[in-house]
C-alpha cells in the first residue's frame, strides 16, 4: 500500500497520484502489496447512438442542401417535397427505432401509420386521389395484418403477443377506410377485405389463444 | 404479480417506488446502483456463470426486461439467461431500458464480484440479498460448503409470491399523507468528467473504532457519518455563491424494519436532514445533535404518511389514465424540479451485511456505489462487514474537495483510512 503524507491515508490501488489531493505518490515506498480495485476505465461513447446522431444530421443537412440547390436551379420547391418526406420517413422508421431500440411491434405500427400518411400525402400532392385510399393503403394494411398474425402464430418467437395491439390498430384503420370509401361511394372491396381479414384474425386469436390475447391486452393497457 | 402461478411469472407491474425511474431516465442517465463484494481469492468466471444460472431462477423479479405499456411501463419476463461479464467500463453505466435485455449486470474483476441493477427492480437490501445468494451458490460450486439455509434467501427453495409483492400498495392506508419539501437545496457543482465517467473513492475504516467514536456522541454510525458529511459539505459551501441554500442530505430508510414483509423488491423510504450555512461555524457535537434530532423524526407514522402520499399519487385517476408519453414528460420534469432539486446529496447505509458465518473467511469487504444523479454532484454509499466499513463516494465531477475534507474530519478522530479509487 502507498501512503499520502498530506492526507494521511493509505492507498490500496497502485496509482501515481493521491485521489483526494492529487499529490504525486509514485515514488512512495510501498508498505505492502498494491492492488487495482477497478479496471483502467476508458470512457467509451455509445457507438450506436453516435452513428444514429450522425445519420440524423446527414439526413437533415442533405435535405437542406437539396432544397437550396432546387431553389437556385429550378426556382421552385416541388421535387424537394419528396426528399423532405422521404427524410422524415427515414428518421421516423430507421433512425428513431435503432436509436431508442423500439420493439418490432412498435416499429410495425409506426411504419404502417407513417407509410399510410405518406401515401395520402402523395395522392394529394400529385392530384391523383384514389389509388392510395382505394387500393394501396387497404392492401398494405391487409399485408400487415397477415404479417402480424404470422408473427403471433410462430411459436417461441419471443412470444410476440404485443402484435395483438398492431392487429387491433390495423383493423380500426381498415374500418375507417372502409367507412370513408363506402360513404364517398368509392371502391370498397380492398378495404372491406382488409377489415374482414383483421377482424377474422382477431376472432381466431380470441378463440384459440384467448389467454395470451387477454394477457397481451392486460399488460399493454393496465391502468 | 400478474400471474397466479407460483413458478411462472410472465409480467410484473413496477412497484410504487420504482415507477419514477424509467420515466426519469434520459439518453445519458438512469438510476443504476452497484453492490460489490471483494473476495479473498480471484473470481472464477465459469463457476460464477454457473452460479448465476442457478440463482436467477430464485429471483423471478430480476429475470425481466422493461416494456412500455400504453399507460405504464411494466416488466416482461425473458427467457434468455443473464451473462456474467468482466468489468471493463466505469461503474453504474446507464442501463438500456427498451431492449429485451436484463436490467442488471453481474460483473467480475480480479477478486471482486459486482451486481449492478436498475433501481426499479430492487433496492439496496434486495441487491445485497441477491449478491449473497449468488456468492453462496458460487462458493458451494467451488466446494466451500456454505449452508444454503444460512443465506437470507436459500437458492434451492422456490420463489414465493410474497417476495415479489409490491409492499407499498399493501401497507398503504388512509391515515394521512405527508407534505413534500419543495425548497431548493444547495447543489454541488464542478468540472464534469468526460463521457459521463463516474469517479469512485472508497474509504475503508475499522468498523469497531468508528462505532466507538460515534458512541462517544451517543450517536449511531449513520448519524455520525451524516454529521461528518454535512460538515464537509458546509465547509465547501462557504467558498461558493450558493450560501443561502440549505444543505440537505437524503438518507434512505429500509422499511422492512418497520413493516412485516418478505419483499425483495423496492421497499424503502427516506428522510431529508437539513442544515443551513450558519451550521458550518458550529461545533461538530452540535451538528451531531442536529442530525439526531432530525433523524428522531423517522417514526412509523412519518413513514406511513410518506408511503400513503406516493401510493395516493399513483392511484390518482388522472395520473392513471394519462398516456405514458405525457406521463413520462410530467414525471421527468417533476423529478428534476421537486425530486433532485430538493436535496443536496444521498447518503445510504446498508448497515451490517447479513451473511453466513463461512463468508467471513471468504469475503473481505462489501461496497455500495450509487450512480451519479441528474443534478446532484456527489453521493455516498456505506456498507459494513466483519470489522470493515466502506464509505464510497461517487461523483461525476473532477474536484474531490468534499471527500478530502470528509477524510480530514474522520482523521481528527484518530481513525485510520485506506483509500481505493478508479481515478488514475
XYZ file of N, CA and C in Angstrom, chain A residues 44-214:
513
model
N -16.095 5.153 -22.856
C -16.450 4.825 -24.242
C -17.756 5.493 -24.612
N -17.805 5.961 -25.801
C -19.059 6.538 -26.278
C -19.965 5.431 -26.793
N -21.253 5.665 -26.747
C -22.198 4.719 -27.305
C -22.139 4.855 -28.826
N -21.495 3.855 -29.479
C -21.245 3.975 -30.923
C -22.541 3.998 -31.722
N -23.521 3.202 -31.260
C -24.793 3.141 -31.973
C -25.482 4.513 -31.945
N -25.498 5.131 -30.746
C -26.120 6.445 -30.621
C -25.400 7.477 -31.461
N -24.056 7.395 -31.419
C -23.265 8.359 -32.197
C -23.558 8.216 -33.684
N -23.618 6.952 -34.152
C -23.874 6.697 -35.568
C -25.256 7.235 -35.957
N -26.227 7.008 -35.084
C -27.588 7.468 -35.386
C -27.667 8.999 -35.374
N -26.929 9.622 -34.433
C -26.892 11.091 -34.400
C -26.292 11.629 -35.694
N -25.201 10.968 -36.157
C -24.559 11.379 -37.416
C -25.519 11.224 -38.582
N -26.199 10.066 -38.617
C -27.143 9.787 -39.694
C -28.262 10.836 -39.717
N -28.735 11.174 -38.518
C -29.800 12.172 -38.400
C -29.361 13.492 -39.024
N -28.153 13.932 -38.658
C -27.675 15.220 -39.163
C -27.342 15.170 -40.653
N -26.879 13.971 -41.118
C -26.621 13.826 -42.569
C -27.935 13.983 -43.335
N -28.990 13.348 -42.822
C -30.307 13.436 -43.466
C -30.796 14.886 -43.473
N -30.678 15.547 -42.324
C -31.161 16.936 -42.215
C -30.374 17.857 -43.144
N -29.032 17.745 -43.076
C -28.184 18.629 -43.897
C -28.396 18.330 -45.383
N -28.500 17.020 -45.731
C -28.734 16.620 -47.137
C -30.023 17.213 -47.669
N -31.062 17.177 -46.834
C -32.358 17.717 -47.241
C -32.259 19.231 -47.475
N -31.592 19.907 -46.565
C -31.455 21.369 -46.709
C -30.677 21.714 -47.982
N -29.554 20.989 -48.209
C -28.725 21.272 -49.393
C -29.526 21.041 -50.674
N -30.257 19.893 -50.721
C -31.030 19.605 -51.940
C -32.118 20.659 -52.145
N -32.696 21.156 -51.036
C -33.705 22.217 -51.117
C -33.124 23.486 -51.710
N -31.928 23.855 -51.203
C -31.277 25.091 -51.688
C -30.932 24.966 -53.174
N -30.367 23.778 -53.547
C -29.986 23.547 -54.948
C -31.204 23.662 -55.861
N -32.320 23.062 -55.429
C -33.534 23.111 -56.251
C -34.055 24.544 -56.395
N -34.024 25.246 -55.271
C -34.497 26.642 -55.308
C -33.654 27.477 -56.267
N -32.322 27.245 -56.230
C -31.417 28.027 -57.082
C -31.569 27.655 -58.556
N -31.739 26.362 -58.851
C -31.759 25.910 -60.252
C -33.159 25.993 -60.863
N -34.152 25.411 -60.138
C -35.494 25.323 -60.731
C -36.435 26.431 -60.268
N -36.012 27.221 -59.288
C -36.799 28.331 -58.746
C -38.128 27.867 -58.125
N -38.232 26.610 -57.790
C -39.403 26.155 -57.041
C -38.948 25.068 -56.049
N -39.921 24.516 -55.342
C -39.543 23.591 -54.295
C -40.335 22.287 -54.409
N -40.820 21.985 -55.651
C -41.738 20.861 -55.820
C -41.063 19.515 -55.534
N -39.916 19.267 -56.192
C -39.270 17.954 -56.050
C -38.789 17.709 -54.626
N -38.458 18.803 -53.956
C -37.913 18.611 -52.612
C -38.943 18.166 -51.589
N -40.236 18.260 -51.942
C -41.242 17.699 -51.043
C -41.020 16.194 -50.901
N -40.614 15.564 -52.032
C -40.349 14.115 -51.974
C -39.134 13.833 -51.094
N -38.115 14.652 -51.264
C -36.895 14.476 -50.462
C -37.213 14.679 -48.980
N -37.974 15.748 -48.722
C -38.315 16.113 -47.339
C -39.133 15.014 -46.668
N -40.155 14.538 -47.380
C -41.000 13.492 -46.782
C -40.219 12.178 -46.664
N -39.357 11.901 -47.645
C -38.514 10.702 -47.570
C -37.595 10.768 -46.356
N -37.019 11.944 -46.143
C -36.128 12.137 -44.993
C -36.905 11.944 -43.686
N -38.105 12.491 -43.661
C -38.955 12.356 -42.476
C -39.245 10.878 -42.196
N -39.573 10.135 -43.274
C -39.830 8.701 -43.123
C -38.597 7.952 -42.619
N -37.431 8.334 -43.170
C -36.186 7.671 -42.754
C -35.916 7.899 -41.269
N -36.167 9.137 -40.818
C -35.918 9.456 -39.411
C -36.873 8.662 -38.515
N -38.157 8.679 -38.883
C -39.166 8.008 -38.046
C -39.007 6.487 -38.057
N -38.713 5.938 -39.240
C -38.744 4.478 -39.359
C -37.391 3.788 -39.260
N -36.304 4.534 -39.369
C -34.991 3.886 -39.282
C -34.187 4.424 -38.100
N -34.031 5.748 -38.078
C -33.123 6.312 -37.072
C -33.693 6.181 -35.660
N -34.927 6.616 -35.471
C -35.512 6.558 -34.125
C -35.628 5.123 -33.583
N -36.124 4.160 -34.384
C -36.206 2.792 -33.844
C -34.856 2.217 -33.433
N -33.805 2.515 -34.224
C -32.493 1.962 -33.871
C -31.956 2.682 -32.637
N -32.097 4.007 -32.630
C -31.543 4.785 -31.529
C -32.237 4.448 -30.206
N -33.558 4.359 -30.226
C -34.298 4.117 -28.982
C -34.716 2.667 -28.817
N -34.193 1.798 -29.667
C -34.420 0.356 -29.552
C -35.904 0.009 -29.425
N -36.670 0.446 -30.394
C -38.099 0.139 -30.372
C -38.305 -1.357 -30.602
N -39.427 -1.857 -30.094
C -39.751 -3.264 -30.338
C -40.276 -3.400 -31.771
N -40.268 -4.648 -32.295
C -40.741 -4.875 -33.662
C -42.201 -4.469 -33.827
N -42.988 -4.726 -32.784
C -44.414 -4.389 -32.885
C -44.584 -2.868 -32.981
N -43.812 -2.142 -32.179
C -43.886 -0.676 -32.225
C -43.448 -0.171 -33.597
N -42.367 -0.782 -34.123
C -41.870 -0.366 -35.450
C -42.941 -0.624 -36.500
N -43.598 -1.802 -36.421
C -44.604 -2.118 -37.454
C -45.778 -1.141 -37.388
N -46.181 -0.759 -36.170
C -47.299 0.196 -36.048
C -46.893 1.555 -36.614
N -45.743 2.045 -36.159
C -45.304 3.384 -36.584
C -45.049 3.410 -38.095
N -44.377 2.356 -38.590
C -44.086 2.307 -40.031
C -45.378 2.292 -40.842
N -46.357 1.510 -40.389
C -47.633 1.442 -41.111
C -48.315 2.800 -41.121
N -48.394 3.416 -39.964
C -49.083 4.706 -39.877
C -48.396 5.762 -40.733
N -47.073 5.817 -40.666
C -46.356 6.861 -41.428
C -46.426 6.598 -42.930
N -46.358 5.299 -43.303
C -46.446 4.994 -44.736
C -47.837 5.334 -45.284
N -48.881 5.021 -44.489
C -50.246 5.373 -44.906
C -50.359 6.892 -45.074
N -49.814 7.622 -44.120
C -49.859 9.087 -44.185
C -49.095 9.583 -45.415
N -47.967 8.927 -45.726
C -47.139 9.325 -46.862
C -47.883 9.105 -48.181
N -48.561 7.962 -48.252
C -49.326 7.659 -49.479
C -50.434 8.704 -49.670
N -51.118 9.027 -48.572
C -52.165 10.065 -48.637
C -51.591 11.389 -49.116
N -50.418 11.722 -48.572
C -49.732 12.969 -48.951
C -49.401 12.971 -50.443
N -48.888 11.815 -50.937
C -48.540 11.718 -52.366
C -49.778 11.906 -53.252
N -50.865 11.287 -52.795
C -52.120 11.416 -53.557
C -52.538 12.874 -53.673
N -52.526 13.538 -52.548
C -52.963 14.940 -52.539
C -51.990 15.823 -53.298
N -50.704 15.558 -53.132
C -49.671 16.404 -53.734
C -49.634 16.259 -55.255
N -49.928 15.020 -55.719
C -49.867 14.786 -57.168
C -51.252 14.907 -57.823
N -52.224 15.319 -57.029
C -53.602 15.472 -57.525
C -54.101 14.208 -58.234
N -53.796 13.055 -57.701
C -54.242 11.789 -58.308
C -54.962 10.964 -57.246
N -55.925 11.580 -56.596
C -56.594 10.972 -55.463
C -57.330 9.701 -55.858
N -57.227 8.667 -55.073
C -57.976 7.437 -55.331
C -57.151 6.185 -55.201
N -56.046 6.109 -55.935
C -55.251 4.875 -55.963
C -54.754 4.455 -54.581
N -54.414 5.424 -53.772
C -53.897 5.094 -52.434
C -54.997 4.658 -51.491
N -56.032 5.503 -51.408
C -57.112 5.249 -50.440
C -57.905 3.996 -50.827
N -58.086 3.785 -52.136
C -58.895 2.645 -52.562
C -58.106 1.331 -52.563
N -56.852 1.393 -53.027
C -56.123 0.126 -53.215
C -54.899 -0.039 -52.309
N -53.962 0.926 -52.432
C -52.651 0.693 -51.823
C -52.735 0.589 -50.295
N -53.403 1.562 -49.668
C -53.444 1.538 -48.197
C -54.203 0.303 -47.680
N -55.408 -0.003 -48.190
C -56.081 -1.205 -47.672
C -55.278 -2.490 -47.884
N -54.677 -2.621 -49.091
C -53.913 -3.849 -49.344
C -52.649 -3.912 -48.495
N -52.078 -2.740 -48.235
C -50.918 -2.685 -47.346
C -51.324 -3.109 -45.919
N -52.490 -2.619 -45.473
C -52.979 -2.994 -44.140
C -53.295 -4.491 -44.086
N -53.806 -5.024 -45.184
C -54.080 -6.460 -45.256
C -52.781 -7.251 -45.095
N -51.772 -6.793 -45.814
C -50.463 -7.449 -45.719
C -49.934 -7.386 -44.281
N -50.043 -6.198 -43.633
C -49.520 -6.032 -42.276
C -50.304 -6.894 -41.275
N -51.617 -7.052 -41.534
C -52.435 -7.902 -40.667
C -51.942 -9.344 -40.730
N -51.753 -9.823 -41.964
C -51.290 -11.214 -42.130
C -49.885 -11.396 -41.550
N -49.069 -10.366 -41.722
C -47.704 -10.396 -41.170
C -47.758 -10.508 -39.638
N -48.641 -9.704 -39.007
C -48.765 -9.731 -37.548
C -49.254 -11.092 -37.073
N -50.239 -11.630 -37.787
C -50.781 -12.944 -37.400
C -49.697 -14.014 -37.499
N -48.916 -13.946 -38.562
C -47.839 -14.928 -38.734
C -46.861 -14.855 -37.576
N -46.487 -13.630 -37.220
C -45.530 -13.460 -36.116
C -46.111 -14.046 -34.827
N -47.403 -13.778 -34.600
C -48.035 -14.276 -33.369
C -48.050 -15.804 -33.352
N -48.336 -16.388 -34.523
C -48.501 -17.834 -34.557
C -47.181 -18.609 -34.555
N -46.091 -17.922 -34.916
C -44.804 -18.637 -34.876
C -44.436 -18.852 -33.417
N -44.364 -20.058 -33.041
C -44.109 -20.362 -31.629
C -42.681 -19.999 -31.233
N -42.545 -19.689 -29.969
C -41.248 -19.364 -29.369
C -40.540 -18.213 -30.075
N -41.302 -17.446 -30.835
C -40.685 -16.298 -31.462
C -40.833 -15.108 -30.520
N -40.133 -15.190 -29.392
C -40.141 -14.169 -28.349
C -41.550 -13.870 -27.803
N -42.474 -14.828 -28.040
C -43.838 -14.641 -27.539
C -44.368 -13.249 -27.903
N -44.364 -12.961 -29.181
C -44.677 -11.596 -29.605
C -46.171 -11.297 -29.607
N -46.756 -11.320 -28.443
C -48.180 -11.024 -28.389
C -48.465 -9.530 -28.349
N -47.418 -8.738 -28.347
C -47.625 -7.289 -28.494
C -48.221 -7.003 -29.876
N -48.036 -7.958 -30.814
C -48.568 -7.770 -32.163
C -50.093 -7.793 -32.190
N -50.701 -8.263 -31.097
C -52.159 -8.210 -30.996
C -52.609 -6.749 -31.059
N -51.812 -5.883 -30.410
C -52.132 -4.451 -30.421
C -52.075 -3.936 -31.864
N -51.043 -4.381 -32.619
C -50.918 -3.976 -34.019
C -52.159 -4.410 -34.784
N -52.586 -5.639 -34.514
C -53.756 -6.185 -35.201
C -54.990 -5.315 -34.960
N -55.170 -4.894 -33.706
C -56.328 -4.046 -33.373
C -56.221 -2.715 -34.125
N -55.026 -2.138 -34.133
C -54.840 -0.844 -34.812
C -55.122 -0.987 -36.314
N -54.625 -2.078 -36.916
C -54.851 -2.271 -38.351
C -56.340 -2.473 -38.659
N -57.043 -3.186 -37.783
C -58.477 -3.388 -38.044
C -59.240 -2.075 -37.906
N -58.869 -1.240 -36.942
C -59.539 0.067 -36.793
C -59.283 0.928 -38.028
N -58.013 0.929 -38.502
C -57.674 1.720 -39.701
C -58.458 1.226 -40.923
N -58.523 -0.094 -41.074
C -59.267 -0.664 -42.207
C -60.732 -0.268 -42.129
N -61.293 -0.304 -40.910
C -62.699 0.055 -40.725
C -62.937 1.518 -41.124
N -62.021 2.389 -40.704
C -62.138 3.823 -41.039
C -62.097 4.006 -42.556
N -61.151 3.294 -43.201
C -61.031 3.388 -44.667
C -62.286 2.877 -45.361
N -62.789 1.730 -44.866
C -63.997 1.138 -45.459
C -65.165 2.116 -45.349
N -65.359 2.672 -44.156
C -66.471 3.613 -43.961
C -66.318 4.833 -44.861
N -65.084 5.342 -44.961
C -64.831 6.519 -45.811
C -65.149 6.192 -47.277
N -64.608 5.060 -47.729
C -64.825 4.669 -49.134
C -66.298 4.394 -49.415
N -66.971 3.809 -48.444
C -68.397 3.489 -48.609
C -69.207 4.780 -48.688
N -68.932 5.705 -47.762
C -69.707 6.954 -47.728
C -69.405 7.847 -48.935
N -68.135 7.814 -49.407
C -67.784 8.650 -50.557
C -68.046 7.932 -51.890
N -68.688 6.762 -51.760
C -69.054 5.945 -52.928
C -67.830 5.598 -53.794
N -66.750 5.258 -53.119
C -65.544 4.840 -53.826
C -65.501 3.318 -53.919
N -64.316 2.785 -54.258
C -64.163 1.326 -54.369
C -63.973 0.760 -52.958
N -64.856 -0.194 -52.589
C -64.835 -0.627 -51.191
C -64.231 -2.027 -50.968
N -64.094 -2.831 -52.039
C -63.691 -4.219 -51.757
C -62.311 -4.368 -51.098
N -61.279 -3.577 -51.501
C -59.982 -3.800 -50.816
C -60.062 -3.492 -49.317
N -60.724 -2.366 -48.983
C -60.787 -2.011 -47.557
C -61.678 -2.988 -46.789
N -62.745 -3.513 -47.466
C -63.617 -4.493 -46.815
C -62.852 -5.795 -46.548
N -62.076 -6.208 -47.538
C -61.264 -7.438 -47.367
C -60.275 -7.249 -46.210
N -59.618 -6.075 -46.192
C -58.635 -5.802 -45.126
C -59.309 -5.818 -43.760
N -60.475 -5.167 -43.673
C -61.179 -5.098 -42.391
C -61.635 -6.495 -41.959
N -62.275 -7.236 -42.885
C -62.783 -8.567 -42.526
C -61.640 -9.514 -42.142
N -60.518 -9.392 -42.855
C -59.372 -10.257 -42.529
C -58.854 -9.960 -41.120
N -58.693 -8.670 -40.817
C -58.150 -8.334 -39.495
C -59.110 -8.746 -38.382
N -60.430 -8.558 -38.622
C -61.406 -8.969 -37.603
C -61.398 -10.489 -37.454
N -61.328 -11.197 -38.596
C -61.290 -12.668 -38.547
C -60.048 -13.137 -37.786
N -58.924 -12.518 -38.083
C -57.672 -12.883 -37.383
C -57.831 -12.670 -35.882
N -58.420 -11.539 -35.511
C -58.571 -11.214 -34.094
C -59.497 -12.226 -33.404
N -60.617 -12.557 -34.094
C -61.549 -13.541 -33.517
C -60.872 -14.912 -33.426
N -60.115 -15.252 -34.455
C -59.366 -16.513 -34.454
C -58.444 -16.583 -33.228
N -57.751 -15.474 -32.983
C -56.843 -15.439 -31.822
C -57.614 -15.514 -30.515
N -58.760 -14.822 -30.477
C -59.563 -14.844 -29.248
C -60.029 -16.260 -28.936
N -60.379 -17.003 -29.980
C -60.876 -18.366 -29.764
C -59.735 -19.322 -29.400
N -58.675 -19.258 -30.171
C -57.614 -20.264 -29.997
C -56.465 -19.831 -29.080
N -56.327 -18.543 -28.862
C -55.233 -18.083 -27.985
C -55.779 -17.072 -26.979
N -56.948 -17.360 -26.418
C -57.632 -16.380 -25.578
C -56.757 -15.881 -24.414
N -56.124 -16.839 -23.727
C -55.355 -16.482 -22.532
C -54.238 -15.486 -22.873
N -53.571 -15.769 -23.991
C -52.435 -14.911 -24.352
C -52.889 -13.552 -24.883
N -54.002 -13.564 -25.606
C -54.520 -12.279 -26.105
C -54.935 -11.407 -24.915
N -55.608 -12.034 -23.958
C -56.061 -11.315 -22.772
C -54.850 -10.725 -22.034
